[in-house]
Short mmCIF file of C-alpha atoms in Angstrom, two decimals:
data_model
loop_
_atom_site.label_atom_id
_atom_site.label_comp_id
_atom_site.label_asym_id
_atom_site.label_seq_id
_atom_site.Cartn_x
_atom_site.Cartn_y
_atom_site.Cartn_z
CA UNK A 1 -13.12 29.31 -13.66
CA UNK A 2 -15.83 30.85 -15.72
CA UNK A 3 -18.68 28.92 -17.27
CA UNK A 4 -17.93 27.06 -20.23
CA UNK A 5 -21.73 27.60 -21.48
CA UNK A 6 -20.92 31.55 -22.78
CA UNK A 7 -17.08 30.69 -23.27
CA UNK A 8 -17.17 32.11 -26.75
CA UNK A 9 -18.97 35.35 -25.13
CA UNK A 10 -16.45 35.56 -22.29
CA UNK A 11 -14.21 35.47 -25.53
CA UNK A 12 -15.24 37.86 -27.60
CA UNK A 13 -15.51 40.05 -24.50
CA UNK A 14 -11.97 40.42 -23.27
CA UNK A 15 -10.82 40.55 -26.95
CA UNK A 16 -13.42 43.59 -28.06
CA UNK A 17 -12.42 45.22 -24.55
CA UNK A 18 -8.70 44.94 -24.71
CA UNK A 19 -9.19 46.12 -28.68
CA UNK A 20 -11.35 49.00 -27.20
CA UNK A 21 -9.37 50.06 -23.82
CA UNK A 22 -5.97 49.90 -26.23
CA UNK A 23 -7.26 52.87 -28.40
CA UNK A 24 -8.85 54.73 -25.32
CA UNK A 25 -5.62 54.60 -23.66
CA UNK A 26 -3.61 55.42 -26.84
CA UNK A 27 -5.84 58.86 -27.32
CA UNK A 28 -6.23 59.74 -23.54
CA UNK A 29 -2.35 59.71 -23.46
CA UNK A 30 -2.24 62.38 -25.83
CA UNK A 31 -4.86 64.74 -24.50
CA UNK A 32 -2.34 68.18 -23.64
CA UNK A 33 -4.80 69.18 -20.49
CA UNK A 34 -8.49 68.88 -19.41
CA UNK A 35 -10.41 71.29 -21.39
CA UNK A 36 -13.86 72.42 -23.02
CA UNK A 37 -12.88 70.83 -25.83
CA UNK A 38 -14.70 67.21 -26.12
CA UNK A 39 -13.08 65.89 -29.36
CA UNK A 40 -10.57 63.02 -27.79
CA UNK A 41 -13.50 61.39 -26.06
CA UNK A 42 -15.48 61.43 -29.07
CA UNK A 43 -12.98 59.94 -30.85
CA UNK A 44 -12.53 57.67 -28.24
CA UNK A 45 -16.21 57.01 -27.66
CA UNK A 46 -17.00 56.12 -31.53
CA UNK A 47 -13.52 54.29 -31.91
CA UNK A 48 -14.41 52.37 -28.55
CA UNK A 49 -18.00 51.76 -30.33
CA UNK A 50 -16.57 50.52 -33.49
CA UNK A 51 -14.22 47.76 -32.38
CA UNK A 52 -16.14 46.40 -30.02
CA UNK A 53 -19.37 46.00 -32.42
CA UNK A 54 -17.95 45.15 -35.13
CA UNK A 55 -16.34 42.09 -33.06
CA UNK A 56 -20.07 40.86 -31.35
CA UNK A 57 -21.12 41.29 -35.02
CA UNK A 58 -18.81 38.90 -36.48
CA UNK A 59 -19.23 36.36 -33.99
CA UNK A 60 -22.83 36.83 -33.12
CA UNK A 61 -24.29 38.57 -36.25
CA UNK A 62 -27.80 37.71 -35.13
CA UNK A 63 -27.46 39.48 -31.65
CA UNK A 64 -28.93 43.27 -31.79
CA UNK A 65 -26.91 46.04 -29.86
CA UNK A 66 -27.99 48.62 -27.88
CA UNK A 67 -25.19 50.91 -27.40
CA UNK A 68 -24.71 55.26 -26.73
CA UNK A 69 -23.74 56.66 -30.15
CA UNK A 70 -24.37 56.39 -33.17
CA UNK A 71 -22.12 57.98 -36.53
CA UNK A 72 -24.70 60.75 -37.16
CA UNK A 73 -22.47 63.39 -35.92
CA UNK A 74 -19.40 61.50 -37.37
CA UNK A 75 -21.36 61.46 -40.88
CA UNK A 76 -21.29 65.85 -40.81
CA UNK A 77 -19.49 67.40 -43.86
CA UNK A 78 -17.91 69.59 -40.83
CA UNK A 79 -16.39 66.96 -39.12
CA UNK A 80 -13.67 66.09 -41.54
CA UNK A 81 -10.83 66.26 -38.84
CA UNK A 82 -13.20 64.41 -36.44
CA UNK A 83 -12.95 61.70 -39.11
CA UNK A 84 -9.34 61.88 -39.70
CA UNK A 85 -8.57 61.81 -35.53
CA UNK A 86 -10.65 58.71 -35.89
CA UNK A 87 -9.21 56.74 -39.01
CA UNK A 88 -5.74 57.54 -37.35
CA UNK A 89 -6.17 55.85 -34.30
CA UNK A 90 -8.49 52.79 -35.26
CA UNK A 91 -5.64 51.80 -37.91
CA UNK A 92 -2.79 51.40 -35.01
CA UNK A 93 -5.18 48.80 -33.43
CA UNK A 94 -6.82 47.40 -36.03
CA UNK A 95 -4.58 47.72 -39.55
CA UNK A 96 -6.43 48.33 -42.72
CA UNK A 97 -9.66 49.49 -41.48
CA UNK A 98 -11.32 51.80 -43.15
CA UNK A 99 -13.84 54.93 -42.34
CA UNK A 100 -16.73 53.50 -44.34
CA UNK A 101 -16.14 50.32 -42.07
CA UNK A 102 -15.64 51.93 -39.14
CA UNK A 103 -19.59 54.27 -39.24
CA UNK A 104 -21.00 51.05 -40.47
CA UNK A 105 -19.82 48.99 -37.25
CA UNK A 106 -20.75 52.15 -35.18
CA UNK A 107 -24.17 51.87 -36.51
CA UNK A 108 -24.25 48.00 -35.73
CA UNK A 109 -25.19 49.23 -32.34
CA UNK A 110 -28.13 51.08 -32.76
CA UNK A 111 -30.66 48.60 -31.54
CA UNK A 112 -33.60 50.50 -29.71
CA UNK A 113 -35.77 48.18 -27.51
CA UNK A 114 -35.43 44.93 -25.33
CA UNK A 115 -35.19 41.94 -27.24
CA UNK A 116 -34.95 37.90 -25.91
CA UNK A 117 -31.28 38.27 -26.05
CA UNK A 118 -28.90 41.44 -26.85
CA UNK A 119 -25.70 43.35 -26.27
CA UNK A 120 -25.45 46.71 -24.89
CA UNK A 121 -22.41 49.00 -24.85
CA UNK A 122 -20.76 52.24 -22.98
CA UNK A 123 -17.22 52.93 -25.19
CA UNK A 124 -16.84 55.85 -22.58
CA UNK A 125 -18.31 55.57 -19.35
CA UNK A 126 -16.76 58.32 -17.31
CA UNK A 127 -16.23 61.50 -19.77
CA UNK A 128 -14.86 63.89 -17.95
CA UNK A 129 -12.38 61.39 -15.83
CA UNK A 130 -11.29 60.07 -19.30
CA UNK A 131 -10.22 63.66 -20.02
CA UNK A 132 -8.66 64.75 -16.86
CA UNK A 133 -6.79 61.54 -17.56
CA UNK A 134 -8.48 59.42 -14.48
CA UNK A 135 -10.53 56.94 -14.41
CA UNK A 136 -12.98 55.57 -17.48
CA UNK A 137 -14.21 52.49 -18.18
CA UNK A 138 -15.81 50.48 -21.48
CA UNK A 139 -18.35 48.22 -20.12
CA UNK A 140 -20.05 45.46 -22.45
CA UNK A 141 -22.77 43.09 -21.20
CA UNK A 142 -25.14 40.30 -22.92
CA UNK A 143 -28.37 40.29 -21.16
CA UNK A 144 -30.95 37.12 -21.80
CA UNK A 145 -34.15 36.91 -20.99
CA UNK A 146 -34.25 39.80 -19.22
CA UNK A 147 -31.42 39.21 -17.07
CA UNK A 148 -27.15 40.08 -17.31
CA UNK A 149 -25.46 37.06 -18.36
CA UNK A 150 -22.47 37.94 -19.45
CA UNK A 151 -20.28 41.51 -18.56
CA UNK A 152 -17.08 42.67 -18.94
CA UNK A 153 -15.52 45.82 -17.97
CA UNK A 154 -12.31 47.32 -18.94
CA UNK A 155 -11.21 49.95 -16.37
CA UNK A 156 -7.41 51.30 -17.40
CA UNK A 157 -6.48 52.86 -14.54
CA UNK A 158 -7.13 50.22 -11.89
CA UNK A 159 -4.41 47.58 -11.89
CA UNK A 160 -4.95 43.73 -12.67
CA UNK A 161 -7.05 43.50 -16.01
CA UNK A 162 -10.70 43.06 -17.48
CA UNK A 163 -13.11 41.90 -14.99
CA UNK A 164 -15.26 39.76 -16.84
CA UNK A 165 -18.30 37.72 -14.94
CA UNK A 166 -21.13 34.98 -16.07
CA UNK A 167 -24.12 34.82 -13.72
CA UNK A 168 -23.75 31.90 -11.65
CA UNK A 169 -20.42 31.19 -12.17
CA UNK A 170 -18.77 34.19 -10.21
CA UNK A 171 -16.36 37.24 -11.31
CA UNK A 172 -12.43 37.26 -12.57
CA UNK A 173 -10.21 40.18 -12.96
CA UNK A 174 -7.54 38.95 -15.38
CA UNK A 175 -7.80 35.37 -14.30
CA UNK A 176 -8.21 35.87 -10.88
CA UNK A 177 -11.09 35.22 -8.85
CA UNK A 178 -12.48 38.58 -7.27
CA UNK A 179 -14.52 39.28 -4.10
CA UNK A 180 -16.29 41.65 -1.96
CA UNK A 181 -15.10 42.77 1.53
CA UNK A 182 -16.53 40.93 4.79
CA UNK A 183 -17.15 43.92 6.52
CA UNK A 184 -20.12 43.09 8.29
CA UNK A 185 -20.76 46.24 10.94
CA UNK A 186 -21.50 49.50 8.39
CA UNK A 187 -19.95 51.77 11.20
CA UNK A 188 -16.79 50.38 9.70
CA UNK A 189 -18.09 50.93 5.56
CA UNK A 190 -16.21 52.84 2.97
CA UNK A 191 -17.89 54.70 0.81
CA UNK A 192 -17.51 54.87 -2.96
CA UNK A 193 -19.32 57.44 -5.36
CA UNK A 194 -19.58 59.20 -8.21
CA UNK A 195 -17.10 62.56 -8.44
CA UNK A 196 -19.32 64.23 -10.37
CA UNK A 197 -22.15 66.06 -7.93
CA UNK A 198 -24.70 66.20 -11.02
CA UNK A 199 -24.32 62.06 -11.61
CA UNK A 200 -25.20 61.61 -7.78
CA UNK A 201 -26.97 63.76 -4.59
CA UNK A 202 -23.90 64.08 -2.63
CA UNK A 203 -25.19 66.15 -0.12
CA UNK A 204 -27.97 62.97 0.06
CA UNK A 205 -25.43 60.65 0.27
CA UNK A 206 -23.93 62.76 3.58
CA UNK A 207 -27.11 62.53 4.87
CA UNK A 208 -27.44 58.75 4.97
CA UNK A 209 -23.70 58.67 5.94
CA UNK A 210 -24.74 60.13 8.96
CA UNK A 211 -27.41 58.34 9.75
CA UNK A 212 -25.29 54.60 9.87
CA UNK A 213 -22.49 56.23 11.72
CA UNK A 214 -20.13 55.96 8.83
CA UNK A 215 -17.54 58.72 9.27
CA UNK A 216 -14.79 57.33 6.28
CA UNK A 217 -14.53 59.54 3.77
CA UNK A 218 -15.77 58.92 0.42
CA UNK A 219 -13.41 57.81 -2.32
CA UNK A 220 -14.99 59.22 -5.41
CA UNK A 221 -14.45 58.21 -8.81
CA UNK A 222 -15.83 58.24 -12.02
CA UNK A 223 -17.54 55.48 -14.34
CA UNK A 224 -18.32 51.81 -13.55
CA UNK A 225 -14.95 51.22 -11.84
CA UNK A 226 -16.97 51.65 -8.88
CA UNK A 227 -18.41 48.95 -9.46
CA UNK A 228 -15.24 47.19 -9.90
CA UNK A 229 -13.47 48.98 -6.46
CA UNK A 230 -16.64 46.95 -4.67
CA UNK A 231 -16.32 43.83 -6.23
CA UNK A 232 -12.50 44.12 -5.34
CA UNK A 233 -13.41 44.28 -1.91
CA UNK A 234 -11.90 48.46 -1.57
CA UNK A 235 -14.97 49.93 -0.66
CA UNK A 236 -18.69 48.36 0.29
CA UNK A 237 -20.99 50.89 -0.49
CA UNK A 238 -21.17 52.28 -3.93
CA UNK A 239 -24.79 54.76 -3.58
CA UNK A 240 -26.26 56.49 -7.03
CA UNK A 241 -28.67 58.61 -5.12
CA UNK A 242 -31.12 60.43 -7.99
CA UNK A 243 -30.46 63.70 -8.64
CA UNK A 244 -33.63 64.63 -10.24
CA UNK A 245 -37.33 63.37 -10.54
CA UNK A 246 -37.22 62.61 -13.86
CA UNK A 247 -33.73 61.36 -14.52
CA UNK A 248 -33.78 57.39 -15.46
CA UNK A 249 -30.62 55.88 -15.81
CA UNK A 250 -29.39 53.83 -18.69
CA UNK A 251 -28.98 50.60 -19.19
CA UNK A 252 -25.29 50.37 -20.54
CA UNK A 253 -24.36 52.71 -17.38
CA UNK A 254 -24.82 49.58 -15.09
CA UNK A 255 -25.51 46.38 -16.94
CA UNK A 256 -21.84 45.03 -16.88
CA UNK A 257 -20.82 46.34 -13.12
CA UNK A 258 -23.81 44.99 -11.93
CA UNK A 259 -23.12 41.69 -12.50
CA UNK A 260 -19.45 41.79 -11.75
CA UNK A 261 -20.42 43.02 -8.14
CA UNK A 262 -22.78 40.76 -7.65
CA UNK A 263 -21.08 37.51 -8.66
CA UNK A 264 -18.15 38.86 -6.67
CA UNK A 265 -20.62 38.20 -3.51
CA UNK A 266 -22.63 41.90 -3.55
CA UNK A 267 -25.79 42.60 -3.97
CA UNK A 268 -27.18 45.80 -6.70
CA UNK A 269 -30.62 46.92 -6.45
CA UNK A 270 -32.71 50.30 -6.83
CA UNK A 271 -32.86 52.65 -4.16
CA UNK A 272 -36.19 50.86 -2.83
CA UNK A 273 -34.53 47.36 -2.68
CA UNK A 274 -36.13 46.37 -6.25
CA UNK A 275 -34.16 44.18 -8.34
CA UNK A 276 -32.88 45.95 -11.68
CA UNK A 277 -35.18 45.81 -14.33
CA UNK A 278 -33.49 45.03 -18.03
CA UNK A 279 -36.57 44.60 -19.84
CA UNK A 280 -37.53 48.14 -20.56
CA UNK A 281 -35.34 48.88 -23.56
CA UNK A 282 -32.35 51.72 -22.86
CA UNK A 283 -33.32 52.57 -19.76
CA UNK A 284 -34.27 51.72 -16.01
CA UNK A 285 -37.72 52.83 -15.92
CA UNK A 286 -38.86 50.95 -13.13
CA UNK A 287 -35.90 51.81 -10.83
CA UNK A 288 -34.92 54.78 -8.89
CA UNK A 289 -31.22 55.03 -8.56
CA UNK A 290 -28.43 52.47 -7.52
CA UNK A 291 -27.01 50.55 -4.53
CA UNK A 292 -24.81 48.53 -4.71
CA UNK A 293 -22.79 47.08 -1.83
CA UNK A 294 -20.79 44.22 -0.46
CA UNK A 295 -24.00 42.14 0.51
CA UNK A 296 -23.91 42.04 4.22
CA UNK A 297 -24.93 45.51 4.25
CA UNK A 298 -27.62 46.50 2.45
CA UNK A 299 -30.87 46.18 3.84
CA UNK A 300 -29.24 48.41 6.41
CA UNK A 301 -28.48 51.11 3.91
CA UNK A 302 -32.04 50.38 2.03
CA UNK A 303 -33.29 51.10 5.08
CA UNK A 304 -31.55 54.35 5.46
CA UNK A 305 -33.11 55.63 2.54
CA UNK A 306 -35.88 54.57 3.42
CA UNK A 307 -36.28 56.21 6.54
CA UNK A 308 -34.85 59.47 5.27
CA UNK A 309 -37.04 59.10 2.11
CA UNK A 310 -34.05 59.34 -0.65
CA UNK A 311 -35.17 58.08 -3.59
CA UNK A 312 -38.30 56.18 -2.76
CA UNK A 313 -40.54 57.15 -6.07
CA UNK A 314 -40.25 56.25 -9.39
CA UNK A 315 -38.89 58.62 -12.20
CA UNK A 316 -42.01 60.75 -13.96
CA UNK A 317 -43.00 59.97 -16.88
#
């Protein structure tokens, strides 16, 4: 069982996510194929953004939010069907909401820099497998003093619920417990990465492959559900290998997962073996990539990279 010191949080997080994940399903289900054109994610995305802000807002209205959009766009004299996509779907989950509501709780989340305690937000994480109608996730997390307290992520297309965890007090998927695999010889790993070649270096990720022995073949997926296929114990070695020098990643792109894998018994740090720092506003300026893995394995992967140099210096300024 979950702390009872952020039980309101852990509250307000499965309700904002199950709010959020309901209209994500309800407009990936009616995407016709995978195409150029963006417009159900975006809908999605600032629908997403909207419900869940609006709920921290109401319960903590004293807690800033960094989050990925903003209602700029939305806003456009153009984007009048944009806006009437958007008012269609928020009303089937949330009755009587208006558009003028709806920019102004988009907006809620426009917090820019680290603060002693704050929210930040992905509605989307995982575009394009939200429009070939795979895997997405919408990932919340309350970091304090520097450090993820609280995270939730909703991830629709893996089975058993929001995986919500409290540092300290472990991970749940629904309300079951969660944990990471006790594979303990890497030989024996499983791989999991990003589909996307321009998210992660997969050639890179061959390389270090090679080097432990591992021979398994990726499973590759997109958003922070690999995060949650760790923490469920279905893969140990989830690798973000940087893809270019000056690329840093973003907060609300790891935040929740994090801390889901690692109070499911893993262990998340930089490519380097730093710790990941949350003090730097929206992003992870003083880290270089992502590992995350089951625990018993990584220093041997860190060490990997290491010796094949992956990833070793910071992003340039």
């Amino acid at each position: 069982m979950l702390s009872n010191t952020y039980a309101k949080e852990i509250s307000v997080v499965r309700a904002a996510l199950g709010a959020a994940a309901e209209l994500c399903r309800n407009v990936q289900d009616r995407i016709a194929i995978a195409k150029e054109d963006r417009s159900p994610v975006t809908v999605a995305d600032y629908g997403s953004q909207a419900l869940v802000c609006r709920a921290v807002r109401e319960a903590f209205p004293d807690d800033p939010i960094v989050a990925e959009e903003d209602s700029t766009l939305l806003r456009a004299p153009e984007q009048s069907s944009l806006r009437e996509m958007l008012a269609e779907h928020l009303v089937n989950v949330r009755p009587g909401c208006s558009l003028t509501d709806a920019m102004k709780w988009i907006d809620y989340g426009n917090a820019e820099g680290f603060s002693d305690r704050f929210w930040t937000l992905d509605p989307i994480d995982g575009t394009k497998g939200f429009l070939r109608k795979e895997h997405f996730a919408v990932a919340l997390a309350l970091i304090v003093d520097g450090e993820v307290a609280v995270g939730g992520l909703a991830c629709p297309k893996l089975d058993g619920g929001t995986l919500v965890a409290v540092r300290g007090y472990g991970a749940e998927q629904g309300k079951r417990s969660i944990s990471v695999s006790k594979i303990d010889r890497v030989s024996n790993a499983r791989f999991c990465e990003s589909l996307e070649s321009g998210h992660s270096a997969h050639g890179d990720a061959q390389r270090v492959a090679d080097y432990l022995g591992i021979t398994t073949e990726s499973r590759r997926l997109d958003s922070q559900a690999k995060y949650a296929v760790v923490a469920r114990g279905e893969a140990e070695i989830y690798m973000r290998l940087p893809t270019r020098k000056e690329y840093v990643e973003r907060i609300w792109d790891h935040a929740a997962g994090a801390l889901i894998l690692s109070e499911a018994g893993g262990r998340v740090t930089d490519c380097t073996g730093r710790k990941l720092d949350f003090t730097c506003g929206k992003g992870l300026a003083r880290n270089r990539g992502i590992i995350a893995t089951n625990g018993k394995l990584h220093d041997e992967v860190i060490s990997a990279l290491k010796a094949l140099e992956i990833g070793q210096e910071l992003p340039e300024a």
